[in-house]
Amino acid sequence: MTVANDTIVALATAPGESAVAVIRLSGPSALALAARRFRGRRSPEESPGHRILFGRFVGGDGAAIDSVLLAVFRAPRSYTGEDVVEISSHGGAAVPRAILEALVAGGARPARPGEFTERAFRNGKLDLAQAEAVAALVRARSERAARAAEATLGGALTRRVAALDAEMVSLSAEVEARIDFPNDVGEPIDGAALAARCAAIEARVAAWITAIPSARRRDDGVRVALVGRPNVGKSSLLNALVGYDRAIVSASPGTTRDTVESSIWLDGVELRLIDTAGWRDAGDAVERLGVERTERAIEACDLTVLVLDRSGTEEEEDGGWLGGRSLAGRPLVVAWNKADLAPVAAGGGHGDGGRGDGDPGGDAGDRGGGGDRRFARPLAEVETIAIRPGGAEPLLAALRSAMPRVLGEHAGEELPTTSARQEALLVEARDALRRAETGLRADHSYDLVAVDLADARRALGEVVGRGVGPDVTAAVFARFCVGK
Ligand code: GDP
């Protein structure tokens, strides 16, 4: 472990106009550097830890830059485990920069992204899983994402790994006992019993891996694509949902040339609504670009909202405008828009009469014509009037009730925030456990089984940072923001 002996400094709050900015200093000279620029009743060098001092911060010329609050933390009782001073000044561009410059002139080094948390990790304040949770918490865009990250920071993932590891240790011990003392094991436990224990651990790791996509939707948001022919009212619906004019609404088809994404939050989950350029034969290059982007957005979406025109001026259900593409793999909600223009047919209602009454059954599963299913069976069908206040409410209600299905069952806080790095290691651990299990069932030599089990333990340990190399930690912390 390298012991940092320099003192780092960075702006810990977002730059820009704000009431308050926080500048963070950490390292052996943090108290002395702050003391040199601070004029108050008590010097930070003489202050005990966990105290707040009020005074003026002065520049190199001795002139006051700002009135500040200094929070003093003494090693090891601080975020990084080192001496830390957090200076709260007024926000904005000039004051925090002048304070930073004065501290750098005094000998502090500008911190790299994530360097404070990296020091916390090196000083044993956090393991790598908790450090990753810090980044996830800062990045969280919804309440549920934040709660899961907070639980992870509190050790939820670390405890999960520890529980699995404890079982692996005891299994490894039994396997190794058979290597060292092959004839000395009291009652013979056959390979099948050990294999079953191995399979049980493997199943728990596999269940974790299976739950990750659901947790990702919780953490990164559910991507909802609004699709449909040009002019059916996709942009208007999106605007109505978001509550302000985010997309450009235009009466001429094909003018929504790019995908526009806006978010709404339902029950603590972010819904990333993607308006799409109409699927039509694109004219110019710009329009083609929009269509390509649409296709990518739709491929990546978690839920499709199919917007159809209730005014009945065009044949809606032939799906010709889909151009042979299929959306059958995604959960679907159908919005019959322009319900205010619905033709009043003698028999009352339009076609099969199944719309707008919340009946998701009927022939809807075959929408797209001729029985070739271009869409999944809808979770809900509603009627909307995008241009009327409150006219998109039925769609909002349908989205809300579709959410549990779309999120999946692991979107609560029970599953810790799991990064891509951690997921890859869990897959390694599962595969190694699978090899060990196969080996035990096939009566392979215990030496080989022990190697597989050791491999599984190594991968699992790396999830929380045990035994990882400096390149791995560097990659993790490089994704942080400066000041964290
Ligand atoms: P998009 O191409 O699917 O995004 O459609 P737009 O949202 O741009 O809407 C096309 C036209 O239909 C605009 O003139 C809208 O004002 C109009 N429109 C959208 N929704 C409704 C609706 O529910 N009722 C009526 N009467 N007009 C609508």
PDB file of N, CA and C and ligand atoms in Angstrom, residues 228-239 247-256 275-278 307 336-341 384-388 391, ligand 1:
ATOM      1  N   GLY A 228     -44.878   5.254 -33.192  1.00  0.00           N
ATOM      2  CA  GLY A 228     -46.119   5.351 -33.951  1.00  0.00           C
ATOM      3  C   GLY A 228     -45.866   6.137 -35.218  1.00  0.00           C
ATOM      4  N   ARG A 229     -46.854   6.137 -36.091  1.00  0.00           N
ATOM      5  CA  ARG A 229     -46.724   6.857 -37.347  1.00  0.00           C
ATOM      6  C   ARG A 229     -46.539   8.344 -37.076  1.00  0.00           C
ATOM      7  N   PRO A 230     -45.964   9.058 -38.043  1.00  0.00           N
ATOM      8  CA  PRO A 230     -45.857  10.509 -37.879  1.00  0.00           C
ATOM      9  C   PRO A 230     -47.242  11.112 -37.657  1.00  0.00           C
ATOM     10  N   ASN A 231     -47.266  12.142 -36.830  1.00  0.00           N
ATOM     11  CA  ASN A 231     -48.479  12.944 -36.672  1.00  0.00           C
ATOM     12  C   ASN A 231     -49.570  12.346 -35.797  1.00  0.00           C
ATOM     13  N   VAL A 232     -49.294  11.215 -35.175  1.00  0.00           N
ATOM     14  CA  VAL A 232     -50.335  10.641 -34.321  1.00  0.00           C
ATOM     15  C   VAL A 232     -50.395  11.346 -32.970  1.00  0.00           C
ATOM     16  N   GLY A 233     -49.335  12.103 -32.641  1.00  0.00           N
ATOM     17  CA  GLY A 233     -49.352  12.857 -31.390  1.00  0.00           C
ATOM     18  C   GLY A 233     -48.327  12.386 -30.361  1.00  0.00           C
ATOM     19  N   LYS A 234     -47.249  11.767 -30.826  1.00  0.00           N
ATOM     20  CA  LYS A 234     -46.228  11.272 -29.889  1.00  0.00           C
ATOM     21  C   LYS A 234     -45.601  12.423 -29.092  1.00  0.00           C
ATOM     22  N   SER A 235     -45.179  13.460 -29.833  1.00  0.00           N
ATOM     23  CA  SER A 235     -44.538  14.595 -29.145  1.00  0.00           C
ATOM     24  C   SER A 235     -45.512  15.274 -28.202  1.00  0.00           C
ATOM     25  N   SER A 236     -46.762  15.417 -28.660  1.00  0.00           N
ATOM     26  CA  SER A 236     -47.760  16.070 -27.803  1.00  0.00           C
ATOM     27  C   SER A 236     -47.979  15.268 -26.532  1.00  0.00           C
ATOM     28  N   LEU A 237     -48.007  13.951 -26.659  1.00  0.00           N
ATOM     29  CA  LEU A 237     -48.195  13.103 -25.482  1.00  0.00           C
ATOM     30  C   LEU A 237     -47.021  13.211 -24.536  1.00  0.00           C
ATOM     31  N   LEU A 238     -45.825  13.218 -25.122  1.00  0.00           N
ATOM     32  CA  LEU A 238     -44.630  13.336 -24.296  1.00  0.00           C
ATOM     33  C   LEU A 238     -44.646  14.654 -23.532  1.00  0.00           C
ATOM     34  N   ASN A 239     -45.003  15.713 -24.238  1.00  0.00           N
ATOM     35  CA  ASN A 239     -45.075  17.024 -23.584  1.00  0.00           C
ATOM     36  C   ASN A 239     -46.091  17.017 -22.465  1.00  0.00           C
ATOM     37  N   ALA A 247     -40.366  18.729 -26.359  1.00  0.00           N
ATOM     38  CA  ALA A 247     -40.176  18.389 -27.770  1.00  0.00           C
ATOM     39  C   ALA A 247     -40.819  19.471 -28.633  1.00  0.00           C
ATOM     40  N   ILE A 248     -40.354  19.584 -29.827  1.00  0.00           N
ATOM     41  CA  ILE A 248     -40.953  20.558 -30.735  1.00  0.00           C
ATOM     42  C   ILE A 248     -42.162  19.903 -31.388  1.00  0.00           C
ATOM     43  N   VAL A 249     -43.315  20.486 -31.132  1.00  0.00           N
ATOM     44  CA  VAL A 249     -44.523  19.919 -31.717  1.00  0.00           C
ATOM     45  C   VAL A 249     -44.773  20.605 -33.053  1.00  0.00           C
ATOM     46  N   SER A 250     -45.013  19.818 -34.060  1.00  0.00           N
ATOM     47  CA  SER A 250     -45.215  20.400 -35.375  1.00  0.00           C
ATOM     48  C   SER A 250     -46.289  19.627 -36.115  1.00  0.00           C
ATOM     49  N   ALA A 251     -47.027  20.334 -36.930  1.00  0.00           N
ATOM     50  CA  ALA A 251     -48.129  19.689 -37.646  1.00  0.00           C
ATOM     51  C   ALA A 251     -47.660  19.009 -38.931  1.00  0.00           C
ATOM     52  N   SER A 252     -46.430  19.226 -39.346  1.00  0.00           N
ATOM     53  CA  SER A 252     -45.994  18.546 -40.567  1.00  0.00           C
ATOM     54  C   SER A 252     -45.212  17.289 -40.218  1.00  0.00           C
ATOM     55  N   PRO A 253     -45.555  16.177 -40.877  1.00  0.00           N
ATOM     56  CA  PRO A 253     -44.956  14.897 -40.511  1.00  0.00           C
ATOM     57  C   PRO A 253     -43.432  14.923 -40.671  1.00  0.00           C
ATOM     58  N   GLY A 254     -42.779  14.172 -39.841  1.00  0.00           N
ATOM     59  CA  GLY A 254     -41.342  13.981 -40.018  1.00  0.00           C
ATOM     60  C   GLY A 254     -40.468  15.090 -39.480  1.00  0.00           C
ATOM     61  N   THR A 255     -41.058  16.030 -38.727  1.00  0.00           N
ATOM     62  CA  THR A 255     -40.212  17.122 -38.245  1.00  0.00           C
ATOM     63  C   THR A 255     -39.522  16.815 -36.921  1.00  0.00           C
ATOM     64  N   THR A 256     -39.986  15.776 -36.243  1.00  0.00           N
ATOM     65  CA  THR A 256     -39.271  15.390 -35.031  1.00  0.00           C
ATOM     66  C   THR A 256     -38.099  14.550 -35.490  1.00  0.00           C
ATOM     67  N   ASP A 275     -39.042  10.212 -27.270  1.00  0.00           N
ATOM     68  CA  ASP A 275     -39.864  10.536 -28.434  1.00  0.00           C
ATOM     69  C   ASP A 275     -39.046  10.105 -29.649  1.00  0.00           C
ATOM     70  N   THR A 276     -39.689   9.619 -30.653  1.00  0.00           N
ATOM     71  CA  THR A 276     -38.927   9.069 -31.775  1.00  0.00           C
ATOM     72  C   THR A 276     -39.314   9.750 -33.066  1.00  0.00           C
ATOM     73  N   ALA A 277     -38.343   9.888 -33.933  1.00  0.00           N
ATOM     74  CA  ALA A 277     -38.658  10.398 -35.263  1.00  0.00           C
ATOM     75  C   ALA A 277     -39.612   9.396 -35.900  1.00  0.00           C
ATOM     76  N   GLY A 278     -40.585   9.857 -36.605  1.00  0.00           N
ATOM     77  CA  GLY A 278     -41.553   8.955 -37.220  1.00  0.00           C
ATOM     78  C   GLY A 278     -40.853   7.939 -38.106  1.00  0.00           C
ATOM     79  N   VAL A 307     -48.408   4.585 -30.030  1.00  0.00           N
ATOM     80  CA  VAL A 307     -49.405   5.645 -30.131  1.00  0.00           C
ATOM     81  C   VAL A 307     -50.151   5.464 -31.457  1.00  0.00           C
ATOM     82  N   TRP A 336     -54.451   5.164 -27.618  1.00  0.00           N
ATOM     83  CA  TRP A 336     -55.264   5.644 -28.740  1.00  0.00           C
ATOM     84  C   TRP A 336     -55.435   7.146 -28.544  1.00  0.00           C
ATOM     85  N   ASN A 337     -54.642   7.909 -29.276  1.00  0.00           N
ATOM     86  CA  ASN A 337     -54.650   9.355 -29.087  1.00  0.00           C
ATOM     87  C   ASN A 337     -55.685  10.008 -30.011  1.00  0.00           C
ATOM     88  N   LYS A 338     -55.895  11.299 -29.806  1.00  0.00           N
ATOM     89  CA  LYS A 338     -56.886  12.080 -30.538  1.00  0.00           C
ATOM     90  C   LYS A 338     -58.292  11.503 -30.344  1.00  0.00           C
ATOM     91  N   ALA A 339     -58.548  11.078 -29.114  1.00  0.00           N
ATOM     92  CA  ALA A 339     -59.852  10.501 -28.806  1.00  0.00           C
ATOM     93  C   ALA A 339     -60.959  11.528 -29.018  1.00  0.00           C
ATOM     94  N   ASP A 340     -60.579  12.820 -28.974  1.00  0.00           N
ATOM     95  CA  ASP A 340     -61.583  13.867 -29.213  1.00  0.00           C
ATOM     96  C   ASP A 340     -62.057  13.862 -30.659  1.00  0.00           C
ATOM     97  N   LEU A 341     -61.278  13.279 -31.537  1.00  0.00           N
ATOM     98  CA  LEU A 341     -61.648  13.243 -32.960  1.00  0.00           C
ATOM     99  C   LEU A 341     -62.206  11.886 -33.372  1.00  0.00           C
ATOM    100  N   THR A 384     -56.400   8.696 -25.162  1.00  0.00           N
ATOM    101  CA  THR A 384     -55.817   9.949 -24.682  1.00  0.00           C
ATOM    102  C   THR A 384     -56.197  11.104 -25.606  1.00  0.00           C
ATOM    103  N   ILE A 385     -56.138  12.298 -25.037  1.00  0.00           N
ATOM    104  CA  ILE A 385     -56.273  13.534 -25.816  1.00  0.00           C
ATOM    105  C   ILE A 385     -55.088  14.395 -25.423  1.00  0.00           C
ATOM    106  N   ALA A 386     -54.029  14.268 -26.167  1.00  0.00           N
ATOM    107  CA  ALA A 386     -52.762  14.863 -25.743  1.00  0.00           C
ATOM    108  C   ALA A 386     -52.848  16.371 -25.591  1.00  0.00           C
ATOM    109  N   ILE A 387     -53.712  16.994 -26.398  1.00  0.00           N
ATOM    110  CA  ILE A 387     -53.731  18.454 -26.416  1.00  0.00           C
ATOM    111  C   ILE A 387     -54.692  19.042 -25.377  1.00  0.00           C
ATOM    112  N   ARG A 388     -55.325  18.203 -24.609  1.00  0.00           N
ATOM    113  CA  ARG A 388     -56.278  18.715 -23.614  1.00  0.00           C
ATOM    114  C   ARG A 388     -55.682  18.554 -22.212  1.00  0.00           C
ATOM    115  N   GLY A 391     -55.507  15.297 -20.403  1.00  0.00           N
ATOM    116  CA  GLY A 391     -55.878  14.297 -21.411  1.00  0.00           C
ATOM    117  C   GLY A 391     -54.900  13.145 -21.535  1.00  0.00           C
TER     118      GLY A 391
HETATM  119  P1  GDP B   1     -46.013  13.179 -33.736  1.00  0.00           P
HETATM  120  O1  GDP B   1     -45.519  13.372 -35.146  1.00  0.00           O
HETATM  121  O2  GDP B   1     -46.552  11.811 -33.539  1.00  0.00           O
HETATM  122  O3  GDP B   1     -44.999  13.551 -32.704  1.00  0.00           O
HETATM  123  O4  GDP B   1     -47.279  14.154 -33.558  1.00  0.00           O
HETATM  124  P2  GDP B   1     -47.396  15.612 -32.878  1.00  0.00           P
HETATM  125  O5  GDP B   1     -47.340  15.489 -31.409  1.00  0.00           O
HETATM  126  O6  GDP B   1     -46.424  16.515 -33.538  1.00  0.00           O
HETATM  127  O7  GDP B   1     -48.862  15.997 -33.245  1.00  0.00           O
HETATM  128  C1  GDP B   1     -49.304  16.148 -34.583  1.00  0.00           C
HETATM  129  C2  GDP B   1     -50.523  17.063 -34.640  1.00  0.00           C
HETATM  130  O8  GDP B   1     -51.638  16.455 -33.970  1.00  0.00           O
HETATM  131  C3  GDP B   1     -50.312  18.395 -33.941  1.00  0.00           C
HETATM  132  O9  GDP B   1     -50.928  19.388 -34.715  1.00  0.00           O
HETATM  133  C4  GDP B   1     -51.000  18.222 -32.598  1.00  0.00           C
HETATM  134  O10 GDP B   1     -51.461  19.438 -32.077  1.00  0.00           O
HETATM  135  C5  GDP B   1     -52.149  17.322 -32.968  1.00  0.00           C
HETATM  136  N1  GDP B   1     -52.629  16.486 -31.847  1.00  0.00           N
HETATM  137  C6  GDP B   1     -51.855  15.734 -31.001  1.00  0.00           C
HETATM  138  N2  GDP B   1     -52.641  15.092 -30.118  1.00  0.00           N
HETATM  139  C7  GDP B   1     -53.916  15.456 -30.374  1.00  0.00           C
HETATM  140  C8  GDP B   1     -55.197  15.099 -29.778  1.00  0.00           C
HETATM  141  O11 GDP B   1     -55.300  14.316 -28.823  1.00  0.00           O
HETATM  142  N3  GDP B   1     -56.310  15.660 -30.350  1.00  0.00           N
HETATM  143  C9  GDP B   1     -56.213  16.509 -31.407  1.00  0.00           C
HETATM  144  N4  GDP B   1     -57.360  17.015 -31.870  1.00  0.00           N
HETATM  145  N5  GDP B   1     -55.047  16.859 -31.981  1.00  0.00           N
HETATM  146  C10 GDP B   1     -53.910  16.334 -31.484  1.00  0.00           C
END
